[in-house]
């Protein structure tokens, strides 16, 4: 079964699940509650990559969709919590950056083939928790809902329940949306697994199976034949891992906020006014961890301060490449300073592969971060998936903590 999310899952991994065992290096592997994670346009992905000259061009193309993603994150409705994975395998947020199996591009959920599928009535509590639900004033009816995404796509769906299997784990009576109709050109045929904190999210519905804990290790986009992993539940998580508090915004309950207290470039702590980083539930300001955005984006004053300090420490001249405005001769890469993200109780020194990206010719190196787009009224800083690669990122939603540990995901 494939899933998509809803407005609530902001660690968005588009995952297809298979338990096939094979010698083929691209065969999907699972171990208990562990699932493989593959770059969507890697060699082992079932998706056909866009025609690009190199993986760098592919990343630049993917990053060009970030402004739409940031606009979406900045305009989430505060009135309702939406945490419904939507099936059959429709991805609607332009954020499918990783998949979980190979050779399964035709795998979609077939409602007619299920003997355990059941629809939900409008009077059910789950229906009222779905954004865009529609119910008659009197009488009984199945729970229907409509949602729009990205400005050019919309869907109508029915809220249903069925048993789902993730690796070797079975979740009976799982509530999700089953799509009836789609309009727009932004919905490919695979699903999106939402890992938000809403009341009917995967974590909430799985209950004691996963104890509100999951982690992922994202492989590099450029390592086509390797996969990372998604671990569901406390078993197998790192024993020794540095943590920082997860913050909760009641107006945006599914976003994973953290307290970013500062940024260093090399040995220099960048002078950033505290009010530009502070978490504010009323305005939605602060910093979130998000795997649905490709490159880390800071609000403009913060990014400009980081960029300017970086440029001071590297010989120019500087040029632009796609979303990256601080590109320089790769021969000067040895001068590039490390970028450190300071969180409450945890400082993360980004490896160079997480802070620099190279042009397809290899002649340029670029700081792989950017400012929030001008046309997005965003108060969010977003730590994105390019900066998370080859790190184990663990979410403990019960104890409200985020853990980060070095791990070679490839």
GROMACS .gro file of C-alpha atoms in nm:
model
  410
    1UNK     CA    1   0.000   0.000   0.000
    2UNK     CA    2   0.123   0.348  -0.079
    3UNK     CA    3   0.037   0.661   0.108
    4UNK     CA    4   0.041   1.031   0.087
    5UNK     CA    5   0.019   1.278   0.350
    6UNK     CA    6  -0.149   1.579   0.430
    7UNK     CA    7  -0.063   1.910   0.569
    8UNK     CA    8   0.101   1.766   0.870
    9UNK     CA    9   0.395   1.554   0.780
   10UNK     CA   10   0.700   1.761   0.747
   11UNK     CA   11   0.952   1.489   0.747
   12UNK     CA   12   0.824   1.389   0.410
   13UNK     CA   13   0.976   1.080   0.262
   14UNK     CA   14   0.801   0.938  -0.040
   15UNK     CA   15   0.837   0.571   0.036
   16UNK     CA   16   0.723   0.253  -0.130
   17UNK     CA   17   0.754  -0.058   0.077
   18UNK     CA   18   0.866  -0.406  -0.020
   19UNK     CA   19   0.999  -0.700   0.175
   20UNK     CA   20   1.158  -0.878  -0.122
   21UNK     CA   21   1.498  -1.032  -0.055
   22UNK     CA   22   1.748  -1.052  -0.339
   23UNK     CA   23   2.116  -1.026  -0.423
   24UNK     CA   24   2.046  -0.741  -0.665
   25UNK     CA   25   2.207  -0.429  -0.507
   26UNK     CA   26   1.897  -0.233  -0.604
   27UNK     CA   27   1.653  -0.480  -0.446
   28UNK     CA   28   1.450  -0.333  -0.162
   29UNK     CA   29   1.568  -0.448   0.180
   30UNK     CA   30   1.387  -0.437   0.510
   31UNK     CA   31   1.483  -0.558   0.854
   32UNK     CA   32   1.216  -0.557   1.122
   33UNK     CA   33   1.093  -0.198   1.128
   34UNK     CA   34   1.376  -0.068   0.906
   35UNK     CA   35   1.300   0.046   0.553
   36UNK     CA   36   1.539   0.141   0.273
   37UNK     CA   37   1.555   0.503   0.159
   38UNK     CA   38   1.678   0.578  -0.194
   39UNK     CA   39   1.727   0.915  -0.371
   40UNK     CA   40   1.429   0.951  -0.602
   41UNK     CA   41   1.645   0.992  -0.911
   42UNK     CA   42   1.915   0.742  -0.812
   43UNK     CA   43   1.990   0.436  -1.021
   44UNK     CA   44   1.784   0.215  -0.789
   45UNK     CA   45   1.476   0.437  -0.799
   46UNK     CA   46   1.166   0.330  -0.994
   47UNK     CA   47   1.127   0.689  -1.114
   48UNK     CA   48   1.274   0.808  -1.444
   49UNK     CA   49   1.507   1.102  -1.378
   50UNK     CA   50   1.466   1.425  -1.572
   51UNK     CA   51   1.707   1.473  -1.860
   52UNK     CA   52   1.998   1.649  -1.693
   53UNK     CA   53   2.370   1.657  -1.758
   54UNK     CA   54   2.464   1.560  -1.402
   55UNK     CA   55   2.331   1.492  -1.054
   56UNK     CA   56   2.413   1.856  -0.969
   57UNK     CA   57   2.175   1.974  -1.241
   58UNK     CA   58   1.911   1.740  -1.099
   59UNK     CA   59   1.956   1.888  -0.750
   60UNK     CA   60   1.933   2.241  -0.892
   61UNK     CA   61   1.610   2.146  -1.068
   62UNK     CA   62   1.470   1.991  -0.749
   63UNK     CA   63   1.576   2.296  -0.546
   64UNK     CA   64   1.389   2.521  -0.789
   65UNK     CA   65   1.068   2.380  -0.637
   66UNK     CA   66   1.171   2.484  -0.286
   67UNK     CA   67   0.999   2.826  -0.305
   68UNK     CA   68   0.667   2.651  -0.361
   69UNK     CA   69   0.740   2.425  -0.066
   70UNK     CA   70   0.832   2.720   0.158
   71UNK     CA   71   0.518   2.903   0.057
   72UNK     CA   72   0.319   2.598   0.155
   73UNK     CA   73   0.493   2.570   0.493
   74UNK     CA   74   0.436   2.939   0.559
   75UNK     CA   75   0.064   2.934   0.486
   76UNK     CA   76  -0.048   2.623   0.672
   77UNK     CA   77  -0.397   2.658   0.808
   78UNK     CA   78  -0.391   2.686   1.185
   79UNK     CA   79  -0.754   2.596   1.240
   80UNK     CA   80  -0.734   2.223   1.175
   81UNK     CA   81  -0.481   1.950   1.223
   82UNK     CA   82  -0.435   1.743   0.909
   83UNK     CA   83  -0.233   1.429   0.934
   84UNK     CA   84  -0.400   1.190   0.695
   85UNK     CA   85  -0.179   0.986   0.462
   86UNK     CA   86  -0.357   0.981   0.127
   87UNK     CA   87  -0.370   0.677  -0.099
   88UNK     CA   88  -0.373   0.518  -0.356
   89UNK     CA   89  -0.022   0.637  -0.409
   90UNK     CA   90  -0.077   1.001  -0.500
   91UNK     CA   91   0.200   1.246  -0.416
   92UNK     CA   92   0.073   1.599  -0.405
   93UNK     CA   93   0.332   1.820  -0.239
   94UNK     CA   94   0.621   1.814  -0.488
   95UNK     CA   95   0.842   1.680  -0.212
   96UNK     CA   96   0.915   1.322  -0.308
   97UNK     CA   97   1.292   1.333  -0.276
   98UNK     CA   98   1.345   0.974  -0.157
   99UNK     CA   99   1.175   0.642  -0.230
  100UNK     CA  100   1.186   0.306  -0.058
  101UNK     CA  101   1.200   0.032  -0.319
  102UNK     CA  102   1.307  -0.049  -0.672
  103UNK     CA  103   1.106  -0.200  -0.951
  104UNK     CA  104   0.776  -0.098  -0.793
  105UNK     CA  105   0.671   0.196  -1.009
  106UNK     CA  106   0.342   0.021  -1.087
  107UNK     CA  107   0.268  -0.063  -0.723
  108UNK     CA  108  -0.042   0.122  -0.604
  109UNK     CA  109  -0.312   0.042  -0.355
  110UNK     CA  110  -0.613  -0.126  -0.513
  111UNK     CA  111  -0.926  -0.072  -0.301
  112UNK     CA  112  -1.122  -0.335  -0.492
  113UNK     CA  113  -0.865  -0.600  -0.412
  114UNK     CA  114  -0.881  -0.548  -0.035
  115UNK     CA  115  -1.113  -0.763   0.173
  116UNK     CA  116  -1.052  -0.558   0.489
  117UNK     CA  117  -1.113  -0.207   0.353
  118UNK     CA  118  -1.388  -0.006   0.518
  119UNK     CA  119  -1.513   0.350   0.469
  120UNK     CA  120  -1.565   0.595   0.755
  121UNK     CA  121  -1.886   0.777   0.832
  122UNK     CA  122  -1.907   1.153   0.857
  123UNK     CA  123  -2.003   1.119   1.220
  124UNK     CA  124  -1.666   0.964   1.305
  125UNK     CA  125  -1.411   1.167   1.498
  126UNK     CA  126  -1.147   1.107   1.230
  127UNK     CA  127  -1.352   1.288   0.966
  128UNK     CA  128  -1.355   1.617   1.154
  129UNK     CA  129  -0.975   1.603   1.179
  130UNK     CA  130  -0.930   1.617   0.801
  131UNK     CA  131  -0.888   1.952   0.632
  132UNK     CA  132  -1.149   2.011   0.363
  133UNK     CA  133  -1.399   1.746   0.476
  134UNK     CA  134  -1.753   1.763   0.346
  135UNK     CA  135  -2.058   1.617   0.521
  136UNK     CA  136  -2.434   1.663   0.479
  137UNK     CA  137  -2.624   1.857   0.743
  138UNK     CA  138  -2.847   1.559   0.815
  139UNK     CA  139  -2.830   1.186   0.760
  140UNK     CA  140  -2.529   0.958   0.732
  141UNK     CA  141  -2.265   0.967   0.464
  142UNK     CA  142  -1.913   0.852   0.399
  143UNK     CA  143  -1.643   1.103   0.485
  144UNK     CA  144  -1.533   1.290   0.173
  145UNK     CA  145  -1.272   1.565   0.152
  146UNK     CA  146  -1.112   1.794  -0.104
  147UNK     CA  147  -0.763   1.941  -0.091
  148UNK     CA  148  -0.557   2.170  -0.315
  149UNK     CA  149  -0.179   2.185  -0.336
  150UNK     CA  150   0.084   2.391  -0.507
  151UNK     CA  151  -0.162   2.617  -0.685
  152UNK     CA  152  -0.218   2.384  -0.980
  153UNK     CA  153  -0.332   2.052  -0.834
  154UNK     CA  154  -0.631   1.932  -0.635
  155UNK     CA  155  -0.789   1.606  -0.532
  156UNK     CA  156  -1.105   1.459  -0.388
  157UNK     CA  157  -1.084   1.156  -0.163
  158UNK     CA  158  -1.272   0.926   0.070
  159UNK     CA  159  -1.151   0.859   0.423
  160UNK     CA  160  -1.114   0.484   0.474
  161UNK     CA  161  -0.956   0.224   0.703
  162UNK     CA  162  -0.754  -0.085   0.622
  163UNK     CA  163  -0.467  -0.291   0.761
  164UNK     CA  164  -0.125  -0.182   0.636
  165UNK     CA  165   0.209  -0.358   0.649
  166UNK     CA  166   0.537  -0.167   0.691
  167UNK     CA  167   0.833  -0.405   0.660
  168UNK     CA  168   0.726  -0.676   0.910
  169UNK     CA  169   0.489  -0.456   1.114
  170UNK     CA  170   0.113  -0.477   1.067
  171UNK     CA  171  -0.110  -0.183   1.167
  172UNK     CA  172  -0.477  -0.287   1.168
  173UNK     CA  173  -0.754  -0.035   1.111
  174UNK     CA  174  -0.524   0.234   0.972
  175UNK     CA  175  -0.707   0.551   0.864
  176UNK     CA  176  -0.604   0.714   0.536
  177UNK     CA  177  -0.748   0.888   0.233
  178UNK     CA  178  -0.832   0.703  -0.088
  179UNK     CA  179  -0.830   0.933  -0.390
  180UNK     CA  180  -1.135   0.950  -0.616
  181UNK     CA  181  -1.026   1.219  -0.861
  182UNK     CA  182  -0.725   1.439  -0.934
  183UNK     CA  183  -0.679   1.755  -1.137
  184UNK     CA  184  -0.354   1.926  -1.230
  185UNK     CA  185  -0.023   1.794  -1.351
  186UNK     CA  186   0.173   1.763  -1.030
  187UNK     CA  187   0.065   1.422  -0.905
  188UNK     CA  188   0.285   1.125  -1.001
  189UNK     CA  189   0.162   0.771  -0.932
  190UNK     CA  190   0.348   0.700  -0.608
  191UNK     CA  191   0.264   0.779  -0.249
  192UNK     CA  192   0.390   1.000   0.027
  193UNK     CA  193   0.438   0.876   0.381
  194UNK     CA  194   0.361   1.142   0.639
  195UNK     CA  195   0.543   1.134   0.972
  196UNK     CA  196   0.383   1.428   1.147
  197UNK     CA  197   0.246   1.457   1.500
  198UNK     CA  198  -0.125   1.491   1.421
  199UNK     CA  199  -0.385   1.278   1.601
  200UNK     CA  200  -0.432   1.040   1.307
  201UNK     CA  201  -0.077   1.048   1.173
  202UNK     CA  202   0.117   0.725   1.123
  203UNK     CA  203   0.297   0.768   1.456
  204UNK     CA  204  -0.025   0.837   1.644
  205UNK     CA  205  -0.213   0.547   1.488
  206UNK     CA  206   0.076   0.303   1.532
  207UNK     CA  207   0.068   0.379   1.905
  208UNK     CA  208   0.277   0.132   2.110
  209UNK     CA  209   0.426  -0.029   1.797
  210UNK     CA  210   0.664   0.262   1.739
  211UNK     CA  211   0.628   0.453   2.069
  212UNK     CA  212   0.637   0.786   1.885
  213UNK     CA  213   0.999   0.731   1.770
  214UNK     CA  214   1.148   0.721   1.423
  215UNK     CA  215   1.473   0.816   1.255
  216UNK     CA  216   1.614   0.838   0.908
  217UNK     CA  217   1.954   0.852   0.746
  218UNK     CA  218   1.937   1.014   0.403
  219UNK     CA  219   2.190   0.902   0.142
  220UNK     CA  220   2.362   1.156  -0.078
  221UNK     CA  221   2.189   1.239  -0.404
  222UNK     CA  222   2.511   1.170  -0.592
  223UNK     CA  223   2.553   0.813  -0.466
  224UNK     CA  224   2.317   0.648  -0.713
  225UNK     CA  225   2.361   0.286  -0.608
  226UNK     CA  226   2.330   0.327  -0.232
  227UNK     CA  227   2.040   0.362   0.006
  228UNK     CA  228   1.985   0.498   0.353
  229UNK     CA  229   1.722   0.383   0.598
  230UNK     CA  230   1.409   0.477   0.787
  231UNK     CA  231   1.387   0.320   1.133
  232UNK     CA  232   1.044   0.307   1.297
  233UNK     CA  233   1.031   0.261   1.673
  234UNK     CA  234   1.293   0.281   1.952
  235UNK     CA  235   1.464  -0.050   1.869
  236UNK     CA  236   1.787  -0.010   1.677
  237UNK     CA  237   1.820   0.364   1.736
  238UNK     CA  238   2.167   0.498   1.826
  239UNK     CA  239   2.256   0.438   2.190
  240UNK     CA  240   2.468   0.748   2.213
  241UNK     CA  241   2.319   1.047   2.034
  242UNK     CA  242   2.323   1.419   2.104
  243UNK     CA  243   1.978   1.571   2.141
  244UNK     CA  244   1.804   1.907   2.137
  245UNK     CA  245   1.445   1.978   2.244
  246UNK     CA  246   1.165   1.948   1.990
  247UNK     CA  247   0.935   2.247   2.022
  248UNK     CA  248   0.561   2.240   1.961
  249UNK     CA  249   0.367   2.515   1.793
  250UNK     CA  250  -0.005   2.475   1.872
  251UNK     CA  251  -0.093   2.670   1.556
  252UNK     CA  252   0.125   2.448   1.337
  253UNK     CA  253   0.120   2.128   1.541
  254UNK     CA  254   0.287   1.899   1.290
  255UNK     CA  255   0.594   2.108   1.215
  256UNK     CA  256   0.908   1.992   1.393
  257UNK     CA  257   1.050   2.309   1.545
  258UNK     CA  258   1.393   2.324   1.708
  259UNK     CA  259   1.569   2.608   1.888
  260UNK     CA  260   1.842   2.735   1.656
  261UNK     CA  261   2.046   2.972   1.873
  262UNK     CA  262   2.315   3.075   1.627
  263UNK     CA  263   2.538   2.994   1.330
  264UNK     CA  264   2.916   2.993   1.305
  265UNK     CA  265   3.122   3.021   0.988
  266UNK     CA  266   3.467   2.888   1.060
  267UNK     CA  267   3.560   3.022   1.403
  268UNK     CA  268   3.338   3.327   1.371
  269UNK     CA  269   3.000   3.335   1.540
  270UNK     CA  270   2.783   3.520   1.289
  271UNK     CA  271   2.622   3.831   1.446
  272UNK     CA  272   2.252   3.747   1.416
  273UNK     CA  273   1.999   3.938   1.628
  274UNK     CA  274   1.823   3.685   1.857
  275UNK     CA  275   1.479   3.801   1.743
  276UNK     CA  276   1.555   3.669   1.393
  277UNK     CA  277   1.597   3.315   1.527
  278UNK     CA  278   1.359   3.303   1.823
  279UNK     CA  279   1.070   3.057   1.827
  280UNK     CA  280   0.737   3.240   1.831
  281UNK     CA  281   0.422   3.023   1.820
  282UNK     CA  282   0.204   3.329   1.753
  283UNK     CA  283   0.375   3.422   1.426
  284UNK     CA  284   0.509   3.077   1.337
  285UNK     CA  285   0.864   3.212   1.341
  286UNK     CA  286   1.155   2.984   1.425
  287UNK     CA  287   1.346   2.694   1.272
  288UNK     CA  288   1.211   2.360   1.152
  289UNK     CA  289   1.371   2.037   1.035
  290UNK     CA  290   1.220   1.935   0.701
  291UNK     CA  291   1.311   1.659   0.458
  292UNK     CA  292   1.068   1.792   0.197
  293UNK     CA  293   1.285   2.095   0.117
  294UNK     CA  294   1.606   2.034  -0.080
  295UNK     CA  295   1.840   2.311   0.039
  296UNK     CA  296   1.846   2.492   0.371
  297UNK     CA  297   1.675   2.829   0.359
  298UNK     CA  298   1.710   3.108   0.612
  299UNK     CA  299   1.504   3.425   0.639
  300UNK     CA  300   1.684   3.687   0.435
  301UNK     CA  301   1.864   3.885   0.709
  302UNK     CA  302   1.998   3.562   0.861
  303UNK     CA  303   2.112   3.418   0.530
  304UNK     CA  304   2.281   3.740   0.420
  305UNK     CA  305   2.476   3.754   0.746
  306UNK     CA  306   2.591   3.392   0.703
  307UNK     CA  307   2.674   3.440   0.335
  308UNK     CA  308   2.868   3.760   0.389
  309UNK     CA  309   3.084   3.602   0.660
  310UNK     CA  310   3.145   3.300   0.435
  311UNK     CA  311   3.255   3.530   0.150
  312UNK     CA  312   3.496   3.710   0.380
  313UNK     CA  313   3.681   3.385   0.437
  314UNK     CA  314   3.697   3.262   0.076
  315UNK     CA  315   3.866   3.423  -0.223
  316UNK     CA  316   3.622   3.540  -0.489
  317UNK     CA  317   3.504   3.644  -0.733
  318UNK     CA  318   3.160   3.498  -0.668
  319UNK     CA  319   2.892   3.399  -0.915
  320UNK     CA  320   2.550   3.230  -0.908
  321UNK     CA  321   2.434   2.885  -1.012
  322UNK     CA  322   2.062   2.811  -0.988
  323UNK     CA  323   1.948   2.890  -0.634
  324UNK     CA  324   2.308   2.928  -0.512
  325UNK     CA  325   2.448   3.283  -0.509
  326UNK     CA  326   2.791   3.216  -0.357
  327UNK     CA  327   2.987   3.012  -0.609
  328UNK     CA  328   3.363   3.038  -0.641
  329UNK     CA  329   3.653   2.864  -0.812
  330UNK     CA  330   3.680   2.507  -0.684
  331UNK     CA  331   4.057   2.559  -0.662
  332UNK     CA  332   3.984   2.779  -0.359
  333UNK     CA  333   3.776   2.515  -0.185
  334UNK     CA  334   4.046   2.447   0.074
  335UNK     CA  335   3.974   2.796   0.211
  336UNK     CA  336   3.605   2.723   0.261
  337UNK     CA  337   3.516   2.739   0.631
  338UNK     CA  338   3.291   2.489   0.804
  339UNK     CA  339   2.937   2.599   0.885
  340UNK     CA  340   2.813   2.512   1.234
  341UNK     CA  341   2.449   2.516   1.338
  342UNK     CA  342   2.406   2.582   1.709
  343UNK     CA  343   2.095   2.437   1.874
  344UNK     CA  344   2.003   2.422   2.240
  345UNK     CA  345   2.240   2.161   2.388
  346UNK     CA  346   2.382   2.060   2.049
  347UNK     CA  347   2.615   2.207   1.787
  348UNK     CA  348   2.624   2.047   1.443
  349UNK     CA  349   2.935   2.107   1.232
  350UNK     CA  350   2.824   2.041   0.877
  351UNK     CA  351   3.061   1.822   0.674
  352UNK     CA  352   3.181   1.995   0.356
  353UNK     CA  353   2.964   1.767   0.144
  354UNK     CA  354   2.663   1.908   0.330
  355UNK     CA  355   2.759   2.272   0.292
  356UNK     CA  356   2.915   2.284  -0.057
  357UNK     CA  357   2.788   2.168  -0.395
  358UNK     CA  358   2.992   2.159  -0.716
  359UNK     CA  359   2.900   2.252  -1.070
  360UNK     CA  360   2.867   1.967  -1.319
  361UNK     CA  361   3.204   2.059  -1.469
  362UNK     CA  362   3.364   2.063  -1.126
  363UNK     CA  363   3.509   2.409  -1.181
  364UNK     CA  364   3.283   2.582  -0.926
  365UNK     CA  365   3.201   2.516  -0.562
  366UNK     CA  366   2.890   2.681  -0.415
  367UNK     CA  367   2.758   2.739  -0.066
  368UNK     CA  368   2.457   2.507  -0.075
  369UNK     CA  369   2.215   2.728   0.119
  370UNK     CA  370   1.993   3.017   0.021
  371UNK     CA  371   1.760   3.286   0.145
  372UNK     CA  372   1.386   3.237   0.166
  373UNK     CA  373   1.239   3.363  -0.164
  374UNK     CA  374   1.127   3.725  -0.184
  375UNK     CA  375   0.775   3.626  -0.284
  376UNK     CA  376   0.730   3.407   0.023
  377UNK     CA  377   0.621   3.585   0.339
  378UNK     CA  378   0.816   3.336   0.545
  379UNK     CA  379   0.933   3.369   0.902
  380UNK     CA  380   1.068   3.013   0.898
  381UNK     CA  381   1.424   2.894   0.880
  382UNK     CA  382   1.423   2.549   0.722
  383UNK     CA  383   1.702   2.293   0.774
  384UNK     CA  384   1.661   2.088   0.457
  385UNK     CA  385   1.758   1.743   0.332
  386UNK     CA  386   2.084   1.835   0.156
  387UNK     CA  387   2.221   1.944   0.494
  388UNK     CA  388   2.088   1.627   0.661
  389UNK     CA  389   2.250   1.371   0.433
  390UNK     CA  390   2.474   1.111   0.597
  391UNK     CA  391   2.338   1.199   0.941
  392UNK     CA  392   2.105   0.991   1.156
  393UNK     CA  393   1.817   1.223   1.245
  394UNK     CA  394   1.602   1.080   1.526
  395UNK     CA  395   1.263   1.210   1.640
  396UNK     CA  396   1.134   1.116   1.982
  397UNK     CA  397   0.790   1.274   1.986
  398UNK     CA  398   0.695   1.138   2.327
  399UNK     CA  399   0.993   1.292   2.502
  400UNK     CA  400   1.003   1.593   2.264
  401UNK     CA  401   1.362   1.560   2.154
  402UNK     CA  402   1.555   1.552   1.827
  403UNK     CA  403   1.878   1.354   1.803
  404UNK     CA  404   2.158   1.390   1.550
  405UNK     CA  405   2.448   1.147   1.498
  406UNK     CA  406   2.705   1.101   1.224
  407UNK     CA  407   2.638   0.796   1.010
  408UNK     CA  408   2.751   0.691   0.664
  409UNK     CA  409   2.406   0.637   0.517
  410UNK     CA  410   2.553   0.515   0.190
   0.00000   0.00000   0.00000
